[in-house]
Structure formats: C-alpha cells, structure tokens
Amino acid sequence: MNSEWIAVDWGTSHLRVWAMRGDTVVDQAQSDKGMARVDRDEFQAALLELIEGWLGAEPVDVIACGMVGARQGWVEAPYSAVPCAPTPVTPIRVPNTDARIRAFVVPGLKQTSPPDVMRGEETQIAGFLASRPNWDGVICLPGTHSKWVQVSAGEVVSFRTFMTGEMFNLLSGHSVLKHSVGTGWDDAAFVDAMADTLSKPEQLAARLFGLRAADLLQGQDGSIARAQLSGFLIGAELAATRPYWLGQRLAIIGATGLSETYAKALKTQGAFVETADSTECTLAGLLLARNLTRQTA
Amino acid sequence: MNSEWIAVDWGTSHLRVWAMRGDTVVDQAQSDKGMARVDRDEFQAALLELIEGWLGAEPVDVIACGMVGARQGWVEAPYSAVPCAPTPVTPIRVPNTDARIRAFVVPGLKQTSPPDVMRGEETQIAGFLASRPNWDGVICLPGTHSKWVQVSAGEVVSFRTFMTGEMFNLLSGHSVLKHSVGTGWDDAAFVDAMADTLSKPEQLAARLFGLRAADLLQGQDGSIARAQLSGFLIGAELAATRPYWLGQRLAIIGATGLSETYAKALKTQGAFVETADSTECTLAGLLLARNLTRQTA
C-alpha cells in the first residue's frame, strides 16, 4: 500500500505516523521512539521502521512537526517569531535522506518577551484555523506542557506555556503524594479543588501536602486525591491565564479526556468553550505545511 | 567509649546518631539507612551498625525522633493532636530490643483541620523552646517539607506543611527544567523571583516554563535559573503563609544555608527573623524527651 504523502507527529516521547491520500488517512502507526530517545543519526531509522511498507519507487513527501525540529532533533528548524501566522515559513528539508522519501520539518514558534517556545502546537493551530476562516480568539492546548495562544487575523499574537501535565505526573508519581494519589476520579472533588485554587491561588503551596495528610489521618480515597491534585494544578493554570480566557472566544485543542476536563473547569467560570480533536488538527496542519513545500518546490 | 544516652534523628532518607553525656555530644555517626530504605525488621540492625561501639554492659537509653515513628517505621508512635505541647506525651518504648539498649520513639503531631502531620519537627520545636521560656511566635522549619508552626504559651497551636524542597528537587532534577537549571546561585535573581511570586502568586504556573525558554532563546545562565526556581517556589510558600509571618515574632530552625535563604526572603518583606540551628534544637529536644521517659520509668 503506497501513500501519497506521510504525516508525522514527532514529540519528546512518542512518534506517530499516518499514510495519507490528500486529507484522508489510509493507515497509521506509532512507536515510543520520541525525540528524547533517539540519537541524531537514528532518526531516519526510527521513522523507516514504521513507514517502510508505505514507500514505493517514487520519493514520498514526509511532513513532520514537533520536537523533531529541536536543536537535538533530526534537523534544526529555527523558530519563527510571533506575531506571525502559525506556519509562516516553508518547512525545513532534511538533508541526505533515503532516496524513497523527501522529509520536511515544520518550524516552531518563539516569543521574545516573556520568553516562550512551542514546537508542534503551531501545526495544530494552523490546522484548526484552516477550517475556520476569520476565527479570532484564544486557543488552549492542554497537555504535558499546556499552551495558551492568542490568535487574531490569522496570526499567533502571543502565547504562554504551563508545565501542568508534567507537574501532575511528577507529583502523583514521584513525590510523597504517590502514596496517596490513586486511580479513578471524583468530579465534584476536581471542581471544588479547581475553584479553590482559582479564587485563592496564593494557597496552592499549602494545599498539596494536605492530600497526603488527609490520607494519613482520614484515609481519604485515592480517587479523590487524584481529582484534587488535578484540580489544584489546573486551577493554578486558569488563575495565571485569566486574562486569556475571561470574556474571550475560546477553543480547546486536545485529546478527548483532557479537553473535557479543561472544558468542565472553564464552563464553571462561565466561559464559552469549543473543542477540537488534536489529531485532526495536526493532520490538517501538516497538509497545509505540505502544500507550502510544493509551492516552493 | 560508652555513652550515657544516644540521640537519634531518623528521617525518610537519613539516619543520624549522637553519643551523648547529658547535653554534650561525645561522638556522632550517620548513614543513608533512612526509614524509607529499611524494612520493619531491619531497623535495629541499621541502628546497631552505627552505635555498637558506644554500648556497654548496662542498657543505654536510645531516644529517636522522625519518620521512624511512622506506621511503616520501627514502632508506630501515634500522633498527638494540636493544640498541645510539642512533646506532650512520653516517647513510645520499642519492644523486644537488643538487651544493651532501651529504645524510645518520640510521637509526631497531627492537626485535624486542615489535615496536617509532622514527625521530627516537634522535637526541634521542643528543643528551641527549652532555652526560650515564654517564647510566643511563629517557627518556620524549611526543608524537603517545610513547616510553619504557630506557638503560644508553650503549645503548638496550628501548623502547615509545604512541599517546597521536594518540588525544587523534582523540577530541577526530573522535569524539562533539568536542562536549564545549573549549579551556582544568583542572589539578585532569587530576590526578584521571590518578590514576583509573593506579589503575584497567580502567575507562578506561568513562570516555571519561562526558565526553559529563557535558556533556549537567550542562553540564560543555569545559576540564574537555579536561583529563580528557588525564588518562585519560596515566594509561593511565603504567599501562602503571609498570615503566619506578617507582623509576627519569627524564628527559623534549619540548616545554615537554607535558613539564610529563607531569612533573606523574609527580611526583604520587613519581617524580623531569628535563626536557630536544627541539629542543636533536635538534640535539646531529644534530651527533653529522654527526661520524660525517666520520669515515668
């Protein structure tokens, strides 16, 4: 089965690939060979492992976004500076590839003040905007490193990154709280904890150890602690981003479960929220990026 | 060299012992056999490894404080509930020990609402107060899990725990920030970051990833990032504890370097701060605890 082109989302910890015909997915695959687990001279091999069966005699376009474009990645794709369109420049050609592929990497975005960077989200934003001409507003992309992005007149105006997902993983898996944070989820506990931090962000530091103490003294259920920890951290993110979401047109691009959690939190604050699937946005954005490479070819 | 009694500070990650005559240290030793690294039936062996040379024909009192009294410790020493004196009850005798020792563990303190616990700090507080009759005020004990303790009329009235030290270790050593946080220290960067979070605690979540971005975009020095990370986290702790320290008589019990960092932060806010050495307070508190065991013997 040959593909017309190949879409690649290559993050820090995962590699996902799709065999594409136009905007249609005809096959897909993934591995855990994220950017952080691959040496510089092993990128092509890690990719070919997944896409070998999709290649034919003619060279196939491979369009990749994400951390693969970092300095330690396959090829460095220098950041574009905001304000700018989410994909303002032609993706960077990877030199000296296997003859069966022509590989490109989409550059990320940078912001000078306050300093911030993104790699991968710009492609999702481009894909989101592709089907929504004249969309102005704020996009939240929750995840390991959540992004909040102000979009106006087709440009990314400003953005901020939050380590909310990484903090949750560190605290629930590698701190003293790991003994008290279980599996499962309690919606009411999440909403209460989120609202508490949102209204009293200065109390965040005082709340965290309370999850351990409530377990030791009251045998609090691990599912409540899990939802509270998530609520405290997302509440802190929403406290910091209040100017981004208050009274703004708002979209969330993310995986289903996490998007719903953020949407729930924002709706309790009266925010109107549209959600979009992150994979669909990534593929739409990579298609746009591919078209850029063909205009200049 | 026999000792009159043996003082033991047995925390999660370390075991420290002192051979004592009255309030005088005649020898000391330590190991990394903290409570978390020792199985229930290995506590005595871990202790004897260090103190064997100090034992004689007559049984010697061994007085221990810290996590050794937790449910997973050598013997569970149930918490006393505040408000109460820092060491309100006789230390718990460890059953079935080697005939050369009589071992006791000092109970920790608990607070019902908001739920909180301490093990070890109560002994330092008792030792601190021993040489300061009628001292009323607030004691800060910075560390992996910092404690803020309100003391009045010889009693611990209330306290709160902050995971500041553990957060610093997780973020600087195990998050994406590990690539940007170096060694060294920049005092001005610490004070600025601390004051920033103290005045705008809702911005904490927005600040952390900025340490990574400032490195990627501006090559910011790792010593500045280290001081800023510490400043953000201590600033968050001070924002949450403002009612504890604002206008209060204040003492810090801790190791020299960390105490100075907290004292510096508090002095910029106009707080008057006394500092006391944590080891001296621990030994003075364990001496008091030993006297309690002899009154009831």
Coordinates of C-alpha atoms in Angstrom, one line a residue:
Chain A
M1 CA 0.0 0.0 0.0
N2 CA 1.7 3.2 -1.2
S3 CA 0.8 6.5 0.3
E4 CA 0.7 9.9 -1.4
W5 CA 2.4 11.6 1.5
I6 CA 3.2 10.8 5.1
A7 CA 2.2 12.9 8.1
V8 CA 4.4 12.7 11.2
D9 CA 3.9 14.0 14.8
W10 CA 7.2 13.5 16.5
G11 CA 7.2 14.7 20.1
T12 CA 9.6 14.2 23.0
S13 CA 8.3 10.8 24.0
H14 CA 6.3 9.5 21.0
L15 CA 6.4 9.1 17.3
R16 CA 3.1 8.8 15.4
V17 CA 2.8 8.5 11.6
W18 CA -0.1 8.4 9.1
A19 CA -0.2 7.3 5.5
M20 CA -2.2 9.9 3.7
R21 CA -4.0 10.4 0.4
G22 CA -4.9 14.1 0.2
D23 CA -6.6 14.7 3.6
T24 CA -7.6 11.1 4.1
V25 CA -5.8 8.7 6.5
V26 CA -5.2 5.3 4.8
D27 CA -3.0 3.8 7.5
Q28 CA -1.3 4.7 10.7
A29 CA 1.4 3.5 13.2
Q30 CA 3.3 4.7 16.2
S31 CA 6.3 3.9 18.5
D32 CA 7.8 5.2 21.6
K33 CA 10.9 6.5 19.7
G34 CA 10.3 10.1 20.7
M35 CA 12.9 12.7 20.1
A36 CA 14.4 12.3 23.6
R37 CA 15.0 8.6 23.0
V38 CA 16.7 8.8 19.6
D39 CA 20.3 9.8 18.8
R40 CA 20.8 12.3 15.9
D41 CA 21.9 9.6 13.4
E42 CA 19.0 7.3 14.4
F43 CA 16.0 9.5 13.4
Q44 CA 15.6 8.1 9.9
A45 CA 15.9 4.5 11.0
A46 CA 13.3 5.1 13.7
L47 CA 10.9 6.6 11.1
L48 CA 11.6 3.9 8.4
E49 CA 10.7 1.2 10.9
L50 CA 7.2 2.5 10.9
I51 CA 6.7 3.7 7.3
E52 CA 8.8 1.2 5.2
G53 CA 5.7 -0.6 4.0
W54 CA 4.1 2.6 2.7
L55 CA 7.1 3.5 0.4
G56 CA 7.3 2.9 -3.4
A57 CA 9.7 3.7 -6.3
E58 CA 8.9 7.4 -6.4
P59 CA 10.0 9.6 -3.5
V60 CA 7.2 10.3 -1.0
D61 CA 6.8 13.6 1.0
V62 CA 7.2 13.2 4.7
I63 CA 6.0 16.2 6.7
A64 CA 6.9 16.2 10.4
C65 CA 6.1 18.6 13.3
G66 CA 7.1 18.6 16.9
M67 CA 10.3 18.3 18.9
V68 CA 11.9 16.6 16.0
G69 CA 12.8 20.1 14.8
A70 CA 14.7 21.0 18.1
R71 CA 18.5 21.5 18.2
Q72 CA 18.9 17.9 19.3
G73 CA 16.4 16.7 16.7
W74 CA 16.6 15.3 13.2
V75 CA 17.2 18.7 11.7
E76 CA 17.0 22.0 13.5
A77 CA 14.0 24.0 12.2
P78 CA 14.6 27.5 13.6
Y79 CA 11.7 29.1 15.5
S80 CA 9.6 31.8 13.8
A81 CA 9.0 34.9 16.0
V82 CA 5.4 35.9 16.9
P83 CA 3.4 37.8 16.0
C84 CA 3.2 35.7 12.8
A85 CA 1.0 33.1 11.1
P86 CA 1.2 29.7 12.8
T87 CA 3.2 28.2 9.9
P88 CA 4.7 31.3 8.3
V89 CA 7.6 29.7 6.5
T90 CA 8.3 26.7 4.3
P91 CA 9.1 23.5 6.4
I92 CA 12.9 22.7 6.5
R93 CA 14.1 20.0 4.2
V94 CA 16.0 17.2 6.0
P95 CA 19.3 16.7 4.1
N96 CA 20.7 13.3 2.9
T97 CA 17.6 11.2 3.4
D98 CA 16.8 7.7 2.0
A99 CA 16.0 8.2 -1.7
R100 CA 12.4 7.0 -1.2
I101 CA 11.5 10.0 1.0
R102 CA 11.7 13.8 0.8
A103 CA 11.4 14.8 4.5
F104 CA 10.5 18.2 5.9
V105 CA 10.2 19.5 9.5
V106 CA 7.8 22.3 10.4
P107 CA 9.5 25.1 12.4
G108 CA 8.1 26.0 15.9
L109 CA 7.3 29.5 17.2
K110 CA 9.1 31.7 19.7
Q111 CA 8.2 34.7 21.8
T112 CA 10.8 37.1 23.0
S113 CA 9.1 38.7 25.9
P114 CA 8.2 36.9 28.1
P115 CA 10.4 34.2 26.6
D116 CA 8.5 31.2 25.4
V117 CA 8.6 28.5 22.7
M118 CA 6.4 25.9 21.0
R119 CA 7.0 23.0 18.7
G120 CA 4.1 21.1 17.3
E121 CA 1.2 23.2 18.6
E122 CA 1.7 25.7 15.8
T123 CA 0.8 22.9 13.3
Q124 CA -2.4 22.1 15.3
I125 CA -3.3 25.8 15.4
A126 CA -2.8 26.1 11.6
G127 CA -5.0 23.0 11.1
F128 CA -7.7 24.4 13.4
L129 CA -7.8 27.7 11.6
A130 CA -7.8 26.1 8.2
S131 CA -11.5 25.2 8.5
R132 CA -12.4 28.4 10.4
P133 CA -11.6 31.4 8.3
N134 CA -11.5 34.7 10.3
W135 CA -11.5 32.9 13.6
D136 CA -10.2 35.3 16.3
G137 CA -9.9 34.2 19.9
V138 CA -7.8 32.2 22.4
I139 CA -6.8 28.5 21.9
C140 CA -5.9 26.3 24.9
L141 CA -3.8 23.2 24.1
P142 CA -3.7 21.2 27.3
G143 CA -1.1 18.5 27.8
T144 CA 2.3 17.8 29.4
H145 CA 3.2 21.4 28.6
S146 CA -0.2 23.3 28.1
K147 CA -0.2 26.2 25.8
W148 CA -2.5 29.2 25.8
V149 CA -2.4 31.1 22.4
Q150 CA -4.0 34.4 21.5
V151 CA -5.0 34.3 17.8
S152 CA -6.0 37.4 15.8
A153 CA -6.3 38.0 12.0
G154 CA -4.8 34.6 11.2
E155 CA -1.7 35.3 13.4
V156 CA -0.5 34.0 16.7
V157 CA -0.2 37.2 18.7
S158 CA 1.2 35.8 22.0
F159 CA 1.3 32.6 24.0
R160 CA 2.3 31.1 27.3
T161 CA 3.4 27.6 28.4
F162 CA 2.3 25.8 31.6
M163 CA 4.0 22.7 33.0
T164 CA 0.7 21.5 34.4
G165 CA 0.8 18.0 32.9
E166 CA 4.4 17.4 33.8
M167 CA 3.8 18.7 37.4
F168 CA 0.8 16.3 37.7
N169 CA 3.0 13.4 36.6
L170 CA 5.9 14.3 38.9
L171 CA 3.7 14.9 42.0
S172 CA 1.4 11.9 41.5
G173 CA 4.2 9.5 40.5
H174 CA 7.4 10.7 42.1
S175 CA 6.7 12.8 45.2
V176 CA 5.4 11.8 48.7
L177 CA 1.9 12.2 47.2
K178 CA 2.4 9.0 45.2
H179 CA 1.4 7.0 48.3
S180 CA -2.0 8.9 48.5
V181 CA -3.0 9.6 44.8
G182 CA -4.7 6.6 43.4
T183 CA -6.6 5.7 40.2
G184 CA -10.1 6.8 39.5
W185 CA -11.7 10.2 39.5
D186 CA -14.1 12.3 41.5
D187 CA -15.7 15.1 39.5
A188 CA -17.0 17.1 42.5
A189 CA -13.6 17.0 44.2
F190 CA -12.0 18.2 40.9
V191 CA -14.3 21.1 40.6
D192 CA -14.0 22.2 44.2
A193 CA -10.2 22.0 44.2
M194 CA -10.0 23.8 40.9
A195 CA -12.3 26.6 42.1
D196 CA -10.4 26.9 45.3
T197 CA -7.0 27.5 43.7
L198 CA -8.6 29.7 41.0
S199 CA -10.0 32.0 43.7
K200 CA -7.1 31.7 46.2
P201 CA -4.0 31.0 44.0
E202 CA -1.7 32.0 46.9
Q203 CA -2.9 28.9 48.8
L204 CA -1.7 26.4 46.2
A205 CA 1.5 25.7 48.0
A206 CA -0.4 25.0 51.2
R207 CA -2.9 22.5 49.5
L208 CA -0.6 19.9 48.1
F209 CA 0.7 18.2 51.3
G210 CA -2.8 18.2 52.5
L211 CA -3.5 15.4 50.1
R212 CA -1.0 13.2 52.0
A213 CA -2.2 14.3 55.4
A214 CA -5.9 13.6 54.5
D215 CA -4.9 10.1 53.6
L216 CA -2.9 9.5 56.7
L217 CA -5.5 11.0 59.1
Q218 CA -8.8 10.3 57.4
G219 CA -8.0 7.5 54.9
Q220 CA -9.2 9.8 52.1
D221 CA -9.8 7.8 48.9
G222 CA -7.0 7.9 46.2
S223 CA -9.5 8.8 43.5
I224 CA -10.5 12.0 45.4
A225 CA -6.8 12.9 45.9
R226 CA -6.2 12.3 42.2
A227 CA -9.0 14.6 41.2
Q228 CA -8.0 17.2 43.8
L229 CA -4.4 17.3 42.6
S230 CA -5.5 17.8 39.0
G231 CA -7.9 20.5 40.2
F232 CA -5.3 22.4 42.2
L233 CA -2.9 22.4 39.2
I234 CA -5.5 23.2 36.5
G235 CA -6.9 25.9 38.9
A236 CA -3.4 27.4 39.1
E237 CA -3.1 27.4 35.3
L238 CA -6.5 29.1 35.0
A239 CA -5.6 31.7 37.6
A240 CA -2.5 32.6 35.6
T241 CA -4.4 32.7 32.3
R242 CA -7.4 34.6 33.4
P243 CA -6.7 37.5 31.0
Y244 CA -6.5 34.9 28.2
W245 CA -9.9 33.3 28.8
L246 CA -12.1 35.8 30.6
G247 CA -14.7 37.1 28.1
Q248 CA -12.8 35.6 25.2
R249 CA -13.9 33.3 22.4
L250 CA -12.2 30.1 23.4
A251 CA -11.3 26.8 21.8
I252 CA -9.5 23.8 23.3
I253 CA -7.4 21.5 21.1
G254 CA -6.6 18.3 22.8
A255 CA -7.2 14.6 23.4
T256 CA -10.8 13.9 24.4
G257 CA -10.5 13.2 28.1
L258 CA -8.2 16.1 29.0
S259 CA -10.1 18.5 26.8
E260 CA -13.3 17.7 28.6
T261 CA -11.6 18.2 32.0
Y262 CA -10.4 21.7 30.9
A263 CA -13.8 22.5 29.3
K264 CA -15.6 21.5 32.5
A265 CA -13.3 23.8 34.6
L266 CA -13.8 26.7 32.2
K267 CA -17.5 26.3 31.9
T268 CA -17.8 26.6 35.7
Q269 CA -16.3 30.0 35.3
G270 CA -18.9 31.0 32.7
A271 CA -16.5 30.7 29.7
F272 CA -17.9 29.5 26.4
V273 CA -15.7 26.7 25.0
E274 CA -15.4 25.0 21.7
T275 CA -13.4 21.8 21.5
A276 CA -11.4 20.3 18.6
D277 CA -9.6 17.0 18.3
S278 CA -5.8 17.4 18.4
T279 CA -5.0 14.6 15.9
E280 CA -7.5 16.0 13.3
C281 CA -5.9 19.5 13.8
T282 CA -2.4 18.1 13.5
L283 CA -3.2 16.3 10.2
A284 CA -4.9 19.4 8.8
G285 CA -1.9 21.5 9.7
L286 CA 0.6 19.0 8.2
L287 CA -1.4 19.0 5.0
L288 CA -1.1 22.8 4.9
A289 CA 2.6 22.5 5.6
R290 CA 3.0 20.0 2.7
N291 CA 1.3 22.4 0.4
L292 CA 3.8 25.1 1.4
T293 CA 6.7 22.7 0.4
R294 CA 5.1 22.1 -3.0
Q295 CA 4.6 25.8 -3.8
T296 CA 8.3 26.4 -3.5
A297 CA 9.5 23.1 -5.0
Chain B
M1 CA 33.8 4.9 74.6
N2 CA 30.5 4.3 76.3
S3 CA 27.7 6.9 76.1
E4 CA 25.3 8.0 78.8
W5 CA 22.5 8.0 76.2
I6 CA 22.1 8.1 72.4
A7 CA 20.2 10.7 70.4
V8 CA 18.7 9.6 67.0
D9 CA 17.3 11.7 64.2
W10 CA 15.8 9.1 61.8
G11 CA 14.2 10.7 58.8
T12 CA 12.9 9.3 55.5
S13 CA 16.3 9.3 53.8
H14 CA 18.9 9.6 56.5
L15 CA 19.8 8.2 60.0
R16 CA 21.9 10.4 62.3
V17 CA 23.1 9.3 65.7
W18 CA 24.9 11.1 68.6
A19 CA 26.6 9.6 71.6
M20 CA 25.6 11.9 74.5
R21 CA 26.7 12.7 78.1
G22 CA 24.0 15.0 79.4
D23 CA 23.6 17.7 76.8
T24 CA 27.1 17.2 75.4
V25 CA 27.9 15.4 72.2
V26 CA 30.8 13.0 72.6
D27 CA 30.6 11.2 69.3
Q28 CA 28.4 11.1 66.2
A29 CA 27.7 9.0 63.1
Q30 CA 25.3 8.8 60.2
S31 CA 24.2 6.5 57.3
D32 CA 21.7 6.7 54.4
K33 CA 19.5 4.0 56.1
G34 CA 16.5 6.3 56.3
M35 CA 13.1 5.0 57.2
A36 CA 12.1 4.5 53.5
R37 CA 15.1 2.3 52.9
V38 CA 14.8 -0.1 55.9
D39 CA 12.3 -3.0 56.3
R40 CA 10.5 -3.2 59.5
D41 CA 12.7 -6.0 60.9
E42 CA 15.9 -4.2 59.9
F43 CA 15.6 -1.0 62.0
Q44 CA 17.6 -2.3 65.0
A45 CA 20.4 -3.7 62.8
A46 CA 20.6 -0.4 60.9
L47 CA 20.9 1.4 64.2
L48 CA 23.4 -1.0 65.8
E49 CA 25.7 -0.7 62.8
L50 CA 26.3 2.9 63.9
I51 CA 26.1 2.8 67.7
E52 CA 27.6 -0.7 68.5
G53 CA 30.9 0.9 69.7
W54 CA 29.1 3.1 72.2
L55 CA 27.3 0.3 74.0
G56 CA 28.4 -1.3 77.3
A57 CA 27.2 -3.9 79.8
E58 CA 24.3 -1.6 81.2
P59 CA 21.4 -0.8 78.9
V60 CA 21.7 2.6 77.3
D61 CA 18.7 4.9 76.5
V62 CA 18.2 5.5 72.8
I63 CA 15.8 8.4 72.0
A64 CA 14.7 8.7 68.4
C65 CA 12.5 11.2 66.5
G66 CA 11.4 11.5 62.9
M67 CA 9.7 9.2 60.4
V68 CA 11.0 6.2 62.4
G69 CA 7.7 6.6 64.3
A70 CA 5.5 6.2 61.2
R71 CA 3.2 3.3 60.6
Q72 CA 5.9 1.8 58.4
G73 CA 8.6 2.6 60.9
W74 CA 10.4 0.8 63.8
V75 CA 7.4 1.2 66.1
E76 CA 4.3 3.3 65.4
A77 CA 4.2 6.3 67.7
P78 CA 0.7 7.7 67.3
Y79 CA 0.4 11.4 66.6
S80 CA -0.6 13.8 69.4
A81 CA -3.3 16.3 68.3
V82 CA -2.7 20.0 68.4
P83 CA -3.2 22.3 70.2
C84 CA -0.7 20.7 72.6
A85 CA 2.9 21.0 73.8
P86 CA 5.4 19.9 71.1
T87 CA 6.3 16.7 73.1
P88 CA 3.2 16.3 75.2
V89 CA 3.5 12.5 75.9
T90 CA 6.2 10.0 76.9
P91 CA 8.0 8.6 74.0
I92 CA 6.9 5.1 72.9
R93 CA 9.1 2.2 74.0
V94 CA 10.3 -0.1 71.2
P95 CA 9.5 -3.7 72.3
N96 CA 11.9 -6.6 72.1
T97 CA 15.2 -4.7 71.5
D98 CA 18.7 -5.9 72.0
A99 CA 19.4 -6.1 75.8
R100 CA 22.1 -3.4 75.5
I101 CA 19.6 -0.6 74.6
R102 CA 16.2 0.8 75.8
A103 CA 14.8 2.5 72.7
F104 CA 12.1 5.1 72.5
V105 CA 10.5 7.0 69.7
V106 CA 9.0 10.5 70.0
P107 CA 5.4 10.8 68.7
G108 CA 4.7 13.3 66.0
L109 CA 1.9 15.9 65.9
K110 CA -1.3 15.9 63.9
Q111 CA -3.8 18.7 63.0
T112 CA -7.4 17.7 62.1
S113 CA -8.5 20.8 60.1
P114 CA -6.9 21.4 57.7
P115 CA -5.4 18.0 57.9
D116 CA -1.6 18.0 58.5
V117 CA 1.1 16.0 60.2
M118 CA 4.7 16.3 61.4
R119 CA 7.3 13.9 62.7
G120 CA 10.6 15.2 63.9
E121 CA 9.9 18.9 63.8
E122 CA 8.0 18.7 67.1
T123 CA 11.3 17.6 68.8
Q124 CA 13.2 20.6 67.2
I125 CA 10.4 22.9 68.4
A126 CA 10.6 21.5 71.9
G127 CA 14.4 22.0 71.9
F128 CA 14.1 25.5 70.6
L129 CA 11.6 26.4 73.3
A130 CA 13.6 24.8 76.1
S131 CA 16.1 27.6 76.1
R132 CA 13.5 30.3 75.5
P133 CA 10.8 30.3 78.2
N134 CA 7.6 32.2 77.4
W135 CA 8.5 32.4 73.7
D136 CA 5.4 33.1 71.6
G137 CA 5.5 33.4 67.8
V138 CA 5.9 31.5 64.6
I139 CA 8.6 29.0 63.8
C140 CA 9.5 28.2 60.2
L141 CA 11.4 24.9 59.6
P142 CA 12.5 24.9 55.9
G143 CA 13.4 21.7 54.2
T144 CA 12.1 19.0 51.9
H145 CA 8.7 19.5 53.5
S146 CA 8.8 23.0 55.2
K147 CA 6.7 23.5 58.3
W148 CA 5.2 26.8 59.6
V149 CA 4.2 26.5 63.2
Q150 CA 2.3 28.8 65.4
V151 CA 3.4 28.6 69.0
S152 CA 1.7 30.2 72.0
A153 CA 2.0 29.6 75.8
G154 CA 4.3 26.6 75.2
E155 CA 1.9 24.9 72.8
V156 CA 1.8 24.2 69.1
V157 CA -1.5 26.0 68.1
S158 CA -1.5 25.2 64.4
F159 CA 0.8 24.3 61.6
R160 CA 1.0 23.9 57.8
T161 CA 3.3 21.8 55.6
F162 CA 4.8 22.9 52.2
M163 CA 6.4 20.6 49.7
T164 CA 8.8 23.4 48.6
G165 CA 12.0 21.4 48.9
E166 CA 10.6 18.4 47.2
M167 CA 9.2 20.5 44.4
F168 CA 12.5 22.1 43.9
N169 CA 14.2 18.7 43.7
L170 CA 11.6 17.3 41.3
L171 CA 11.6 20.4 39.0
S172 CA 15.4 20.9 38.9
G173 CA 16.3 17.3 38.6
H174 CA 13.4 15.4 36.9
S175 CA 11.5 17.9 34.7
V176 CA 12.2 19.6 31.4
L177 CA 13.8 22.3 33.6
K178 CA 16.7 20.0 34.4
H179 CA 18.3 21.0 31.1
S180 CA 18.3 24.7 32.1
V181 CA 18.8 24.7 35.9
G182 CA 22.5 24.6 36.7
T183 CA 24.7 24.9 39.8
G184 CA 25.7 28.1 41.4
W185 CA 23.4 30.9 42.6
D186 CA 22.5 34.5 41.8
D187 CA 21.2 36.4 44.9
A188 CA 19.5 39.2 42.9
A189 CA 17.7 36.7 40.7
F190 CA 16.5 34.9 43.8
V191 CA 15.1 38.0 45.4
D192 CA 13.4 39.3 42.3
A193 CA 11.8 35.9 41.5
M194 CA 10.7 35.5 45.2
A195 CA 9.2 39.0 45.3
D196 CA 7.4 38.5 41.9
T197 CA 5.6 35.3 43.1
L198 CA 4.9 36.8 46.5
S199 CA 3.1 39.8 44.9
K200 CA 1.5 37.8 42.0
P201 CA 1.1 34.3 43.3
E202 CA -1.4 33.6 40.5
Q203 CA 1.5 33.9 38.0
L204 CA 3.6 31.0 39.5
A205 CA 2.3 28.5 36.9
A206 CA 3.3 30.8 34.1
R207 CA 6.8 31.4 35.4
L208 CA 8.2 27.9 35.5
F209 CA 8.5 27.0 31.8
G210 CA 10.0 30.5 31.3
L211 CA 13.2 29.2 32.8
R212 CA 13.5 26.7 30.0
A213 CA 12.5 29.2 27.3
A214 CA 15.0 31.8 28.6
D215 CA 17.8 29.3 28.2
L216 CA 16.7 28.2 24.7
L217 CA 16.2 31.7 23.4
Q218 CA 18.7 33.8 25.4
G219 CA 21.2 31.2 26.8
Q220 CA 20.3 32.3 30.3
D221 CA 22.9 31.1 32.8
G222 CA 22.0 28.0 34.8
S223 CA 22.9 29.7 38.1
I224 CA 20.3 32.3 37.4
A225 CA 17.7 29.7 36.6
R226 CA 18.5 27.8 39.8
A227 CA 18.1 30.9 42.0
Q228 CA 14.9 31.9 40.1
L229 CA 13.3 28.5 40.5
S230 CA 14.1 28.6 44.3
G231 CA 12.7 32.2 44.4
F232 CA 9.4 31.2 42.6
L233 CA 8.8 28.3 45.0
I234 CA 9.8 30.0 48.2
G235 CA 7.8 33.1 47.1
A236 CA 4.8 30.8 46.7
E237 CA 5.3 29.4 50.2
L238 CA 5.6 32.9 51.6
A239 CA 2.4 34.0 49.7
A240 CA 0.5 31.1 51.3
T241 CA 2.0 31.7 54.8
R242 CA 1.6 35.5 54.9
P243 CA -0.8 35.4 57.9
Y244 CA 1.8 33.3 59.7
W245 CA 4.7 35.7 59.3
L246 CA 3.2 39.2 58.7
G247 CA 3.8 41.2 61.9
Q248 CA 4.7 38.1 63.9
R249 CA 7.7 37.2 66.1
L250 CA 9.5 34.8 63.8
A251 CA 12.2 32.1 64.1
I252 CA 13.7 29.8 61.5
I253 CA 15.1 26.4 62.6
G254 CA 17.1 24.8 59.8
A255 CA 20.5 24.0 58.3
T256 CA 22.7 27.1 57.8
G257 CA 22.4 27.7 54.0
L258 CA 18.7 27.1 53.7
S259 CA 17.9 29.1 56.8
E260 CA 19.8 32.1 55.4
T261 CA 17.9 31.9 52.1
Y262 CA 14.5 32.0 53.9
A263 CA 15.8 34.7 56.3
K264 CA 16.9 36.8 53.3
A265 CA 13.5 36.4 51.7
L266 CA 11.6 37.3 54.8
K267 CA 13.8 40.3 55.6
T268 CA 13.0 41.8 52.2
Q269 CA 9.4 41.8 53.4
G270 CA 10.3 43.6 56.6
A271 CA 9.9 40.6 58.8
F272 CA 12.2 40.3 61.9
V273 CA 13.8 36.8 61.9
E274 CA 15.8 34.9 64.5
T275 CA 17.6 31.7 63.3
A276 CA 18.5 28.6 65.3
D277 CA 20.5 25.5 64.2
S278 CA 18.3 22.5 63.6
T279 CA 20.8 19.9 64.9
E280 CA 21.2 21.8 68.2
C281 CA 17.4 22.0 68.5
T282 CA 17.0 18.3 67.8
L283 CA 19.5 17.3 70.4
A284 CA 17.9 19.7 73.0
G285 CA 14.5 18.3 72.2
L286 CA 15.7 14.7 72.4
L287 CA 17.2 15.4 75.8
L288 CA 13.8 16.7 77.0
A289 CA 12.2 13.6 75.6
R290 CA 14.7 11.4 77.4
N291 CA 13.8 13.1 80.7
L292 CA 10.1 12.3 80.0
T293 CA 11.0 8.6 79.8
R294 CA 12.9 8.7 83.1
Q295 CA 10.0 10.5 85.0
T296 CA 7.7 7.6 84.1
A297 CA 10.2 4.8 84.4

